[in-house]
Amino acid sequence: QKEVEQNSGPLSVPEGAIASLNCTYSDRGSQSFFWYRQYSGKSPELIMFIYSNGDKEDGRFTAQLNKASQYVSLLIRDSQPSDSATYLCAVNSKNRDDKIIFGKGTRLHILP
Amino acid sequence: NAGVTQTPKFRILKIGQSMTLQCAQDMNHNYMYWYRQDPGMGLKLIYYSVGAGITDKGEVPNGYNVSRSTTEDFPLRLELAAPSQTSVYFCASSYSGVGARGQPQHFGDGTRLSIL
């Protein structure tokens, strides 16, 4: 089982709709969860991080964490063409303070 | 507002050549990382450091070396470049580790390296 799994996409969403990106992880002891956005040819940039079960909102972005089911999701409300990018999920491993594991990312395409 | 600075941005090497990719951060971060990203793939950890004088291997360390003599700098050395090392290389840093309530990593702009 891969440590961090994401659907590679592309996920196509109409402008103005809600984009839902999902990520599952294998290490039940993981404690820190991050979402990065990466535009083509650019470096990853942090969008959200979440540590506790439930929802965390920041502007149009909401991160959702369910540790029992081992998944973390990112919702983007009122999707804009500028949200078109690859979204990387990253998770720390239990007892490993020094590094995180990245998923391969989901390509999101917002349709104008 | 420099953050994480990587040089060079682009480089073409011939097979067998060597080079050093530079990475510097001005955020007083203890942790630094080197990743490579191949087209359509995720980030693979090459080497990382939790402080000056301390380095450790990541997922794909073969063909690379690192050193961390200062908090600010974390150069990545390629010895005997091979076509399989053609990739985009990202350096990242964080203030502390990524355990409970871990700190996020901040990335440099990357170095695009082609080995011909």
Coordinates of N, CA and C in Angstrom, one line a residue:
Chain A
Q1 N 0.8 -1.2 0.0 CA 0.0 0.0 0.0 C 0.9 1.2 0.0
K2 N 0.6 2.2 -0.9 CA 1.3 3.4 -1.0 C 1.1 4.2 0.3
E3 N 2.1 5.0 0.7 CA 1.9 5.7 2.0 C 0.9 6.8 1.9
V4 N 1.0 7.6 0.8 CA 0.0 8.7 0.6 C -0.5 8.6 -0.8
E5 N -1.8 8.4 -0.9 CA -2.4 8.2 -2.3 C -3.4 9.3 -2.6
Q6 N -3.3 9.7 -3.9 CA -4.1 10.7 -4.4 C -4.5 10.3 -5.8
N7 N -5.7 10.6 -6.3 CA -6.1 10.4 -7.6 C -5.4 11.4 -8.5
S8 N -4.7 10.9 -9.6 CA -3.9 11.8 -10.3 C -4.7 12.8 -11.2
G9 N -6.0 12.5 -11.4 CA -6.8 13.4 -12.2 C -6.5 13.2 -13.7
P10 N -6.8 14.2 -14.5 CA -7.3 15.5 -14.1 C -8.7 15.5 -13.6
L11 N -8.9 16.4 -12.6 CA -10.3 16.7 -12.1 C -10.7 18.0 -12.7
S12 N -11.8 17.9 -13.5 CA -12.4 19.1 -14.1 C -13.6 19.6 -13.4
V13 N -13.6 20.9 -13.0 CA -14.6 21.5 -12.2 C -15.1 22.8 -12.9
P14 N -16.3 23.0 -13.0 CA -16.8 24.3 -13.6 C -16.4 25.5 -12.7
E15 N -16.1 26.6 -13.3 CA -15.8 27.8 -12.6 C -17.0 28.1 -11.6
G16 N -16.7 28.5 -10.4 CA -17.7 28.8 -9.4 C -18.2 27.6 -8.6
A17 N -17.9 26.4 -9.0 CA -18.3 25.2 -8.3 C -17.3 24.9 -7.2
I18 N -17.7 23.8 -6.4 CA -16.8 23.4 -5.4 C -15.9 22.2 -5.9
A19 N -14.6 22.4 -5.7 CA -13.6 21.3 -6.1 C -13.3 20.6 -4.8
S20 N -13.4 19.2 -4.9 CA -13.1 18.4 -3.8 C -11.9 17.5 -4.1
L21 N -10.8 17.6 -3.4 CA -9.6 16.8 -3.6 C -9.4 15.9 -2.4
N22 N -9.1 14.6 -2.7 CA -9.0 13.7 -1.6 C -7.6 13.0 -1.5
C23 N -7.3 12.6 -0.3 CA -6.0 12.0 -0.1 C -6.2 10.9 1.0
T24 N -5.6 9.7 0.8 CA -5.6 8.7 1.9 C -4.2 8.4 2.3
Y25 N -4.0 8.0 3.5 CA -2.7 7.7 4.0 C -2.7 6.4 4.8
S26 N -1.5 5.8 4.8 CA -1.5 4.4 5.4 C -1.0 4.4 6.9
D27 N -0.3 5.4 7.3 CA 0.2 5.4 8.7 C -0.8 5.9 9.7
R28 N -1.4 5.0 10.4 CA -2.4 5.4 11.4 C -1.9 6.4 12.4
G29 N -0.6 6.4 12.6 CA -0.1 7.3 13.7 C 0.3 8.7 13.1
S30 N 0.0 9.0 11.9 CA 0.3 10.3 11.3 C -0.4 11.4 12.1
Q31 N 0.3 12.6 12.2 CA -0.3 13.6 13.1 C -0.4 15.0 12.4
S32 N 0.4 15.2 11.3 CA 0.4 16.5 10.7 C 0.1 16.3 9.2
F33 N -0.7 17.1 8.6 CA -1.2 17.0 7.3 C -1.2 18.3 6.6
F34 N -0.7 18.3 5.3 CA -0.4 19.5 4.6 C -1.0 19.4 3.2
W35 N -1.5 20.5 2.7 CA -1.9 20.6 1.3 C -1.0 21.7 0.6
Y36 N -0.4 21.3 -0.5 CA 0.4 22.2 -1.3 C -0.2 22.4 -2.7
R37 N -0.1 23.5 -3.2 CA -0.5 23.8 -4.6 C 0.8 24.0 -5.5
Q38 N 0.8 23.4 -6.6 CA 2.0 23.5 -7.5 C 1.5 23.9 -8.9
Y39 N 1.8 25.1 -9.4 CA 1.5 25.4 -10.7 C 2.6 24.8 -11.6
S40 N 2.2 24.6 -12.9 CA 3.1 23.9 -13.8 C 4.5 24.7 -13.9
G41 N 5.6 24.0 -13.7 CA 6.9 24.7 -13.8 C 7.3 25.5 -12.6
K42 N 6.5 25.4 -11.5 CA 6.8 26.2 -10.3 C 7.0 25.3 -9.1
S43 N 7.4 25.9 -8.0 CA 7.6 25.1 -6.8 C 6.3 25.0 -6.0
P44 N 6.2 23.9 -5.2 CA 5.0 23.8 -4.3 C 4.9 25.0 -3.3
E45 N 3.7 25.4 -3.1 CA 3.4 26.4 -2.1 C 2.4 25.9 -1.1
L46 N 2.6 26.2 0.1 CA 1.7 25.7 1.2 C 0.3 26.4 1.1
I47 N -0.8 25.6 1.1 CA -2.1 26.2 1.2 C -2.7 26.1 2.6
M48 N -2.7 24.9 3.1 CA -3.3 24.6 4.4 C -2.5 23.5 5.1
F49 N -2.7 23.5 6.4 CA -2.2 22.4 7.2 C -3.3 22.2 8.3
I50 N -3.3 20.9 8.7 CA -4.4 20.5 9.7 C -3.8 19.5 10.6
Y51 N -4.1 19.5 11.9 CA -3.6 18.5 12.8 C -4.7 17.8 13.5
S52 N -5.9 18.4 13.6 CA -7.0 17.7 14.4 C -8.1 17.3 13.5
N53 N -8.8 16.3 14.0 CA -10.0 15.8 13.2 C -11.0 17.0 13.1
G54 N -11.7 17.0 11.9 CA -12.7 18.0 11.7 C -12.3 18.9 10.5
D55 N -12.8 20.1 10.5 CA -12.6 21.0 9.4 C -11.8 22.2 9.8
K56 N -11.0 22.7 8.9 CA -10.3 23.9 9.1 C -10.5 24.8 7.9
E57 N -11.0 26.0 8.1 CA -11.3 26.9 6.9 C -10.3 28.0 6.9
D58 N -10.0 28.4 5.6 CA -9.1 29.6 5.4 C -9.5 30.1 4.1
G59 N -10.4 31.2 4.1 CA -10.9 31.8 2.9 C -11.7 30.8 2.1
R60 N -11.4 30.6 0.8 CA -12.1 29.7 0.0 C -11.8 28.2 0.2
F61 N -10.7 28.0 1.0 CA -10.2 26.6 1.2 C -10.7 26.0 2.6
T62 N -11.0 24.8 2.5 CA -11.4 24.0 3.7 C -10.6 22.7 3.7
A63 N -9.9 22.4 4.7 CA -9.2 21.1 4.9 C -10.1 20.3 5.8
Q64 N -10.3 19.0 5.5 CA -11.0 18.1 6.4 C -10.2 16.9 6.7
L65 N -10.2 16.5 8.0 CA -9.4 15.4 8.4 C -10.2 14.4 9.1
N66 N -10.1 13.2 8.8 CA -10.7 12.1 9.5 C -9.7 11.0 9.7
K67 N -9.2 11.0 10.9 CA -8.1 10.1 11.3 C -8.6 8.6 11.4
A68 N -9.8 8.4 11.8 CA -10.3 7.1 11.9 C -10.4 6.4 10.5
S69 N -10.7 7.2 9.5 CA -10.8 6.6 8.1 C -9.5 6.9 7.4
Q70 N -8.6 7.6 8.0 CA -7.3 7.9 7.3 C -7.4 8.6 6.0
Y71 N -8.2 9.6 6.0 CA -8.2 10.5 4.8 C -8.2 11.9 5.2
V72 N -7.7 12.7 4.3 CA -7.7 14.2 4.4 C -8.2 14.7 3.1
S73 N -9.0 15.7 3.1 CA -9.5 16.3 1.9 C -9.3 17.8 1.9
L74 N -9.4 18.4 0.7 CA -9.3 19.8 0.5 C -10.5 20.2 -0.4
L75 N -11.3 21.2 0.1 CA -12.4 21.7 -0.6 C -12.0 23.1 -1.1
I76 N -12.3 23.4 -2.3 CA -12.1 24.8 -2.8 C -13.4 25.3 -3.3
R77 N -13.9 26.3 -2.6 CA -15.2 26.9 -2.9 C -15.1 28.0 -4.0
D78 N -16.2 28.2 -4.7 CA -16.1 29.3 -5.8 C -14.9 29.1 -6.6
S79 N -14.7 28.0 -7.2 CA -13.4 27.7 -7.9 C -13.2 28.7 -9.0
Q80 N -11.9 29.1 -9.2 CA -11.5 30.1 -10.2 C -10.5 29.5 -11.1
P81 N -10.4 30.0 -12.3 CA -9.4 29.4 -13.3 C -8.0 29.4 -12.7
S82 N -7.7 30.4 -11.8 CA -6.4 30.5 -11.2 C -6.1 29.3 -10.2
D83 N -7.2 28.6 -9.9 CA -7.0 27.4 -9.0 C -6.5 26.2 -9.8
S84 N -6.5 26.3 -11.1 CA -6.0 25.2 -11.9 C -4.5 25.0 -11.6
A85 N -4.2 23.8 -11.1 CA -2.9 23.5 -10.6 C -2.9 22.0 -10.2
T86 N -1.7 21.5 -9.8 CA -1.6 20.2 -9.1 C -1.6 20.4 -7.6
Y87 N -2.4 19.6 -6.9 CA -2.5 19.8 -5.5 C -1.8 18.5 -4.8
L88 N -0.8 18.8 -4.0 CA -0.1 17.7 -3.3 C -0.5 17.6 -1.9
C89 N -0.8 16.4 -1.5 CA -1.1 16.1 -0.1 C 0.2 15.6 0.5
A90 N 0.5 16.0 1.8 CA 1.7 15.6 2.4 C 1.4 15.2 3.9
V91 N 2.0 14.1 4.4 CA 1.7 13.6 5.7 C 2.9 13.2 6.4
N92 N 3.0 13.4 7.7 CA 4.2 13.0 8.4 C 4.0 11.5 8.8
S93 N 5.1 10.8 9.1 CA 5.0 9.5 9.5 C 5.1 9.4 11.0
K94 N 4.4 8.5 11.7 CA 4.5 8.3 13.1 C 5.9 8.2 13.6
N95 N 6.2 8.8 14.6 CA 7.6 8.7 15.2 C 8.7 9.3 14.3
R96 N 8.3 9.9 13.2 CA 9.4 10.5 12.4 C 9.2 12.0 12.4
D97 N 10.0 12.7 13.2 CA 9.9 14.1 13.3 C 10.5 14.9 12.1
D98 N 11.3 14.1 11.3 CA 12.2 14.8 10.4 C 11.7 14.9 9.0
K99 N 10.7 14.2 8.6 CA 10.3 14.3 7.2 C 8.8 14.0 7.0
I100 N 8.3 14.4 5.8 CA 7.0 14.1 5.5 C 7.0 13.3 4.1
I101 N 5.9 12.7 3.9 CA 5.7 11.9 2.6 C 4.7 12.6 1.8
F102 N 5.1 12.9 0.5 CA 4.2 13.5 -0.4 C 3.5 12.5 -1.3
G103 N 2.2 12.8 -1.6 CA 1.5 12.1 -2.6 C 1.9 12.6 -4.0
K104 N 1.5 11.9 -5.0 CA 1.9 12.3 -6.4 C 1.1 13.5 -6.9
G105 N 0.0 13.9 -6.2 CA -0.7 15.0 -6.6 C -1.9 14.8 -7.5
T106 N -2.9 15.7 -7.4 CA -4.1 15.6 -8.2 C -4.1 16.9 -9.1
R107 N -4.2 16.7 -10.4 CA -4.3 17.8 -11.3 C -5.7 18.3 -11.3
L108 N -5.9 19.6 -11.1 CA -7.2 20.2 -11.1 C -7.3 21.2 -12.2
H109 N -8.4 21.1 -13.0 CA -8.6 22.0 -14.1 C -10.0 22.7 -13.9
I110 N -10.0 24.0 -13.8 CA -11.2 24.7 -13.6 C -11.6 25.2 -15.0
L111 N -12.8 24.8 -15.3 CA -13.4 25.1 -16.7 C -14.1 26.5 -16.7
P112 N -13.6 27.4 -17.5 CA -14.2 28.8 -17.5 C -15.6 28.7 -18.0
Chain B
N1 N 12.7 39.3 2.2 CA 11.8 38.3 1.9 C 12.4 37.2 1.0
A2 N 13.7 36.9 1.2 CA 14.3 35.9 0.2 C 13.8 34.5 0.4
G3 N 13.6 34.1 1.7 CA 13.1 32.7 1.9 C 14.2 31.7 1.6
V4 N 13.8 30.8 0.7 CA 14.8 29.7 0.2 C 15.2 30.1 -1.2
T5 N 16.5 30.2 -1.3 CA 17.1 30.6 -2.6 C 17.9 29.5 -3.2
Q6 N 17.6 29.1 -4.4 CA 18.3 28.0 -5.1 C 19.0 28.6 -6.4
T7 N 20.3 28.1 -6.5 CA 21.0 28.5 -7.7 C 21.8 27.3 -8.2
P8 N 21.9 27.1 -9.6 CA 21.3 27.9 -10.6 C 19.9 27.5 -10.8
K9 N 19.2 28.2 -11.7 CA 17.8 27.9 -12.0 C 17.7 26.8 -13.1
F10 N 18.7 26.9 -14.0 CA 18.8 25.9 -15.1 C 20.2 25.5 -15.3
R11 N 20.4 24.2 -15.7 CA 21.8 23.8 -16.0 C 21.7 22.6 -16.9
I12 N 22.6 22.5 -17.9 CA 22.8 21.3 -18.7 C 24.2 20.8 -18.4
L13 N 24.2 19.5 -18.1 CA 25.5 18.8 -17.9 C 25.7 17.7 -18.9
K14 N 27.0 17.4 -19.1 CA 27.3 16.2 -19.9 C 27.5 15.0 -18.9
I15 N 27.2 13.9 -19.5 CA 27.4 12.6 -18.7 C 28.8 12.6 -18.1
G16 N 28.8 12.3 -16.8 CA 30.1 12.2 -16.1 C 30.6 13.4 -15.5
Q17 N 30.0 14.6 -15.8 CA 30.4 15.8 -15.1 C 29.9 15.9 -13.7
S18 N 30.4 16.8 -12.9 CA 30.0 17.0 -11.6 C 29.5 18.4 -11.4
M19 N 28.6 18.7 -10.4 CA 28.2 20.0 -10.1 C 27.6 20.1 -8.7
T20 N 27.5 21.3 -8.2 CA 26.9 21.5 -6.9 C 25.7 22.4 -7.1
L21 N 24.5 22.0 -6.6 CA 23.3 22.8 -6.5 C 23.3 23.5 -5.2
Q22 N 23.2 24.8 -5.3 CA 23.2 25.6 -4.0 C 21.8 25.9 -3.5
C23 N 21.8 25.9 -2.2 CA 20.5 26.2 -1.5 C 20.8 27.0 -0.2
A24 N 20.2 28.1 -0.1 CA 20.4 29.0 1.1 C 19.0 29.5 1.6
Q25 N 18.9 29.5 2.9 CA 17.7 30.0 3.5 C 18.0 31.1 4.6
D26 N 17.2 32.1 4.7 CA 17.5 33.2 5.6 C 16.4 33.3 6.7
M27 N 15.7 32.2 7.0 CA 14.6 32.1 7.9 C 15.1 31.5 9.3
N28 N 16.4 31.2 9.4 CA 16.9 30.6 10.6 C 16.2 29.2 10.8
H29 N 15.9 28.5 9.8 CA 15.3 27.2 9.9 C 16.3 26.1 10.2
N30 N 16.0 25.2 11.0 CA 16.9 24.1 11.4 C 16.9 23.0 10.4
Y31 N 15.7 22.7 9.8 CA 15.6 21.6 9.0 C 15.6 22.0 7.5
M32 N 16.4 21.2 6.7 CA 16.5 21.5 5.3 C 16.4 20.2 4.6
Y33 N 15.9 20.3 3.3 CA 15.6 19.1 2.6 C 16.0 19.3 1.1
W34 N 16.3 18.2 0.4 CA 16.5 18.2 -1.0 C 15.5 17.1 -1.6
Y35 N 14.7 17.6 -2.6 CA 13.8 16.7 -3.3 C 14.1 16.7 -4.8
R36 N 13.8 15.7 -5.5 CA 13.7 15.7 -6.9 C 12.3 15.4 -7.4
Q37 N 11.9 16.0 -8.5 CA 10.6 15.7 -9.0 C 10.7 15.5 -10.5
D38 N 10.4 14.3 -10.9 CA 10.4 13.9 -12.3 C 9.0 14.2 -12.9
P39 N 8.9 14.4 -14.2 CA 7.6 14.8 -14.8 C 6.5 13.9 -14.4
G40 N 5.4 14.5 -14.0 CA 4.2 13.8 -13.6 C 4.3 13.0 -12.3
M41 N 5.4 13.2 -11.6 CA 5.6 12.4 -10.4 C 5.6 13.3 -9.2
G42 N 5.5 12.7 -8.0 CA 5.6 13.4 -6.8 C 7.0 13.8 -6.4
L43 N 7.2 14.3 -5.2 CA 8.5 14.7 -4.7 C 9.1 13.5 -4.0
K44 N 10.4 13.2 -4.4 CA 11.2 12.2 -3.7 C 12.3 12.8 -3.0
L45 N 12.4 12.4 -1.7 CA 13.4 13.0 -0.8 C 14.8 12.4 -1.1
I46 N 15.8 13.2 -1.3 CA 17.1 12.8 -1.6 C 17.9 12.7 -0.3
Y47 N 18.1 13.9 0.3 CA 18.8 14.0 1.6 C 18.1 15.1 2.4
Y48 N 18.3 15.0 3.7 CA 17.8 16.0 4.6 C 18.8 16.3 5.7
S49 N 18.5 17.4 6.4 CA 19.4 17.8 7.6 C 18.5 18.4 8.7
V50 N 18.8 18.0 9.9 CA 18.0 18.6 11.0 C 18.8 19.6 11.7
G51 N 20.0 19.9 11.2 CA 20.8 21.0 11.9 C 22.2 21.0 11.3
A52 N 22.9 22.0 11.6 CA 24.3 22.1 11.1 C 25.1 20.9 11.5
G53 N 25.8 20.3 10.6 CA 26.7 19.1 10.9 C 25.9 17.8 10.9
I54 N 24.6 17.8 10.6 CA 23.8 16.6 10.7 C 23.1 16.4 9.4
T55 N 23.4 15.3 8.7 CA 22.7 15.0 7.5 C 22.2 13.5 7.5
D56 N 21.2 13.2 6.7 CA 20.8 11.8 6.6 C 20.2 11.6 5.2
K57 N 20.2 10.3 4.8 CA 19.7 9.9 3.5 C 18.2 9.9 3.5
G58 N 17.6 10.2 2.4 CA 16.2 10.1 2.1 C 15.9 8.8 1.3
E59 N 15.0 9.0 0.4 CA 14.5 7.8 -0.3 C 15.4 7.5 -1.5
V60 N 16.0 8.5 -2.2 CA 16.8 8.3 -3.4 C 18.2 8.9 -3.3
P61 N 19.1 8.5 -2.4 CA 20.3 9.2 -2.2 C 21.5 8.9 -3.1
N62 N 21.3 7.8 -3.9 CA 22.4 7.3 -4.7 C 22.8 8.3 -5.8
G63 N 24.1 8.6 -5.9 CA 24.6 9.5 -6.9 C 24.7 11.0 -6.4
Y64 N 24.3 11.2 -5.1 CA 24.3 12.5 -4.6 C 25.1 12.6 -3.2
N65 N 25.5 13.8 -2.9 CA 26.1 14.0 -1.6 C 25.7 15.4 -1.1
V66 N 25.7 15.5 0.3 CA 25.3 16.8 0.8 C 26.3 17.1 2.0
S67 N 26.2 18.4 2.4 CA 27.0 18.8 3.6 C 26.1 19.9 4.2
R68 N 26.3 20.1 5.5 CA 25.6 21.2 6.2 C 26.5 21.8 7.2
S69 N 27.4 22.7 6.7 CA 28.3 23.3 7.6 C 27.8 24.6 8.4
T70 N 26.7 25.1 7.8 CA 26.1 26.3 8.5 C 24.6 26.0 8.5
T71 N 23.9 26.8 9.3 CA 22.4 26.7 9.4 C 21.8 27.1 8.1
E72 N 22.4 28.1 7.4 CA 21.8 28.7 6.2 C 21.9 27.9 5.0
D73 N 23.0 27.2 4.8 CA 23.3 26.6 3.5 C 23.3 25.1 3.5
F74 N 22.8 24.5 2.4 CA 22.7 23.1 2.3 C 22.9 22.7 0.8
P75 N 24.1 22.6 0.4 CA 24.4 22.3 -1.0 C 24.2 20.8 -1.3
L76 N 23.8 20.5 -2.6 CA 23.7 19.2 -3.0 C 24.7 18.9 -4.1
R77 N 25.5 17.9 -4.0 CA 26.6 17.6 -4.9 C 26.2 16.4 -5.8
L78 N 26.3 16.6 -7.1 CA 26.1 15.5 -8.0 C 27.5 15.1 -8.5
E79 N 27.9 13.8 -8.3 CA 29.1 13.3 -8.8 C 28.8 12.4 -10.0
L80 N 29.6 12.5 -11.1 CA 29.5 11.6 -12.2 C 28.0 11.6 -12.7
A81 N 27.6 12.8 -13.2 CA 26.2 12.9 -13.6 C 25.8 11.8 -14.6
A82 N 24.5 11.4 -14.5 CA 23.9 10.3 -15.3 C 22.6 10.8 -15.9
P83 N 22.2 10.4 -17.0 CA 20.9 10.8 -17.6 C 19.7 10.6 -16.6
S84 N 19.8 9.6 -15.8 CA 18.7 9.3 -14.8 C 18.6 10.4 -13.8
Q85 N 19.5 11.3 -13.7 CA 19.5 12.4 -12.8 C 18.9 13.7 -13.4
T86 N 18.4 13.6 -14.6 CA 17.7 14.7 -15.2 C 16.4 14.8 -14.5
S87 N 16.2 16.0 -13.9 CA 15.0 16.2 -13.1 C 14.9 17.7 -12.7
V88 N 13.9 18.0 -11.9 CA 13.8 19.3 -11.2 C 14.1 19.1 -9.8
Y89 N 15.0 19.9 -9.2 CA 15.5 19.7 -7.9 C 14.9 20.9 -7.0
F90 N 14.3 20.5 -5.9 CA 13.8 21.5 -5.0 C 14.5 21.4 -3.6
C91 N 14.8 22.5 -3.1 CA 15.3 22.6 -1.7 C 14.2 23.2 -0.9
A92 N 14.0 22.7 0.3 CA 13.0 23.2 1.2 C 13.6 23.3 2.6
S93 N 12.9 24.1 3.4 CA 13.3 24.2 4.8 C 12.1 24.4 5.7
S94 N 12.3 24.0 7.0 CA 11.3 24.2 8.0 C 11.9 24.6 9.3
Y95 N 11.2 25.3 10.2 CA 11.8 25.7 11.5 C 12.1 24.5 12.3
S96 N 11.1 23.5 12.4 CA 11.3 22.4 13.2 C 10.8 21.2 12.4
G97 N 10.6 20.1 13.1 CA 10.2 18.8 12.4 C 8.7 18.8 12.1
V98 N 8.3 17.7 11.7 CA 6.9 17.5 11.2 C 6.2 16.4 12.0
G99 N 6.5 16.4 13.3 CA 5.7 15.5 14.2 C 4.4 16.1 14.5
A100 N 3.9 15.9 15.7 CA 2.6 16.5 16.1 C 2.7 18.0 15.9
R101 N 1.7 18.5 15.3 CA 1.7 20.0 15.0 C 3.0 20.4 14.3
G102 N 3.4 19.7 13.3 CA 4.6 19.9 12.7 C 4.6 21.2 11.8
Q103 N 5.8 21.7 11.6 CA 6.0 22.9 10.8 C 6.0 22.6 9.3
P104 N 5.3 23.4 8.5 CA 5.3 23.1 7.1 C 6.7 23.5 6.5
Q105 N 6.9 22.9 5.3 CA 8.2 23.1 4.6 C 8.0 24.2 3.6
H106 N 9.0 25.1 3.5 CA 8.9 26.2 2.5 C 9.9 25.9 1.4
F107 N 9.5 26.0 0.2 CA 10.3 25.5 -1.0 C 11.0 26.7 -1.7
G108 N 12.1 26.4 -2.3 CA 12.8 27.3 -3.2 C 12.2 27.1 -4.6
D109 N 12.6 27.9 -5.6 CA 12.0 27.9 -6.9 C 12.5 26.7 -7.8
G110 N 13.5 26.0 -7.3 CA 13.9 24.8 -8.0 C 15.0 25.0 -9.0
T111 N 15.7 24.0 -9.3 CA 16.7 23.9 -10.4 C 16.4 22.9 -11.4
R112 N 16.3 23.3 -12.6 CA 16.0 22.3 -13.7 C 17.3 21.8 -14.3
L113 N 17.6 20.6 -14.1 CA 18.8 20.0 -14.5 C 18.6 18.9 -15.6
S114 N 19.4 19.1 -16.7 CA 19.4 18.1 -17.8 C 20.7 17.5 -18.0
I115 N 20.8 16.2 -18.0 CA 22.1 15.5 -18.3 C 22.0 14.9 -19.7
L116 N 22.9 15.3 -20.5 CA 22.9 14.9 -21.9 C 24.2 14.1 -22.2

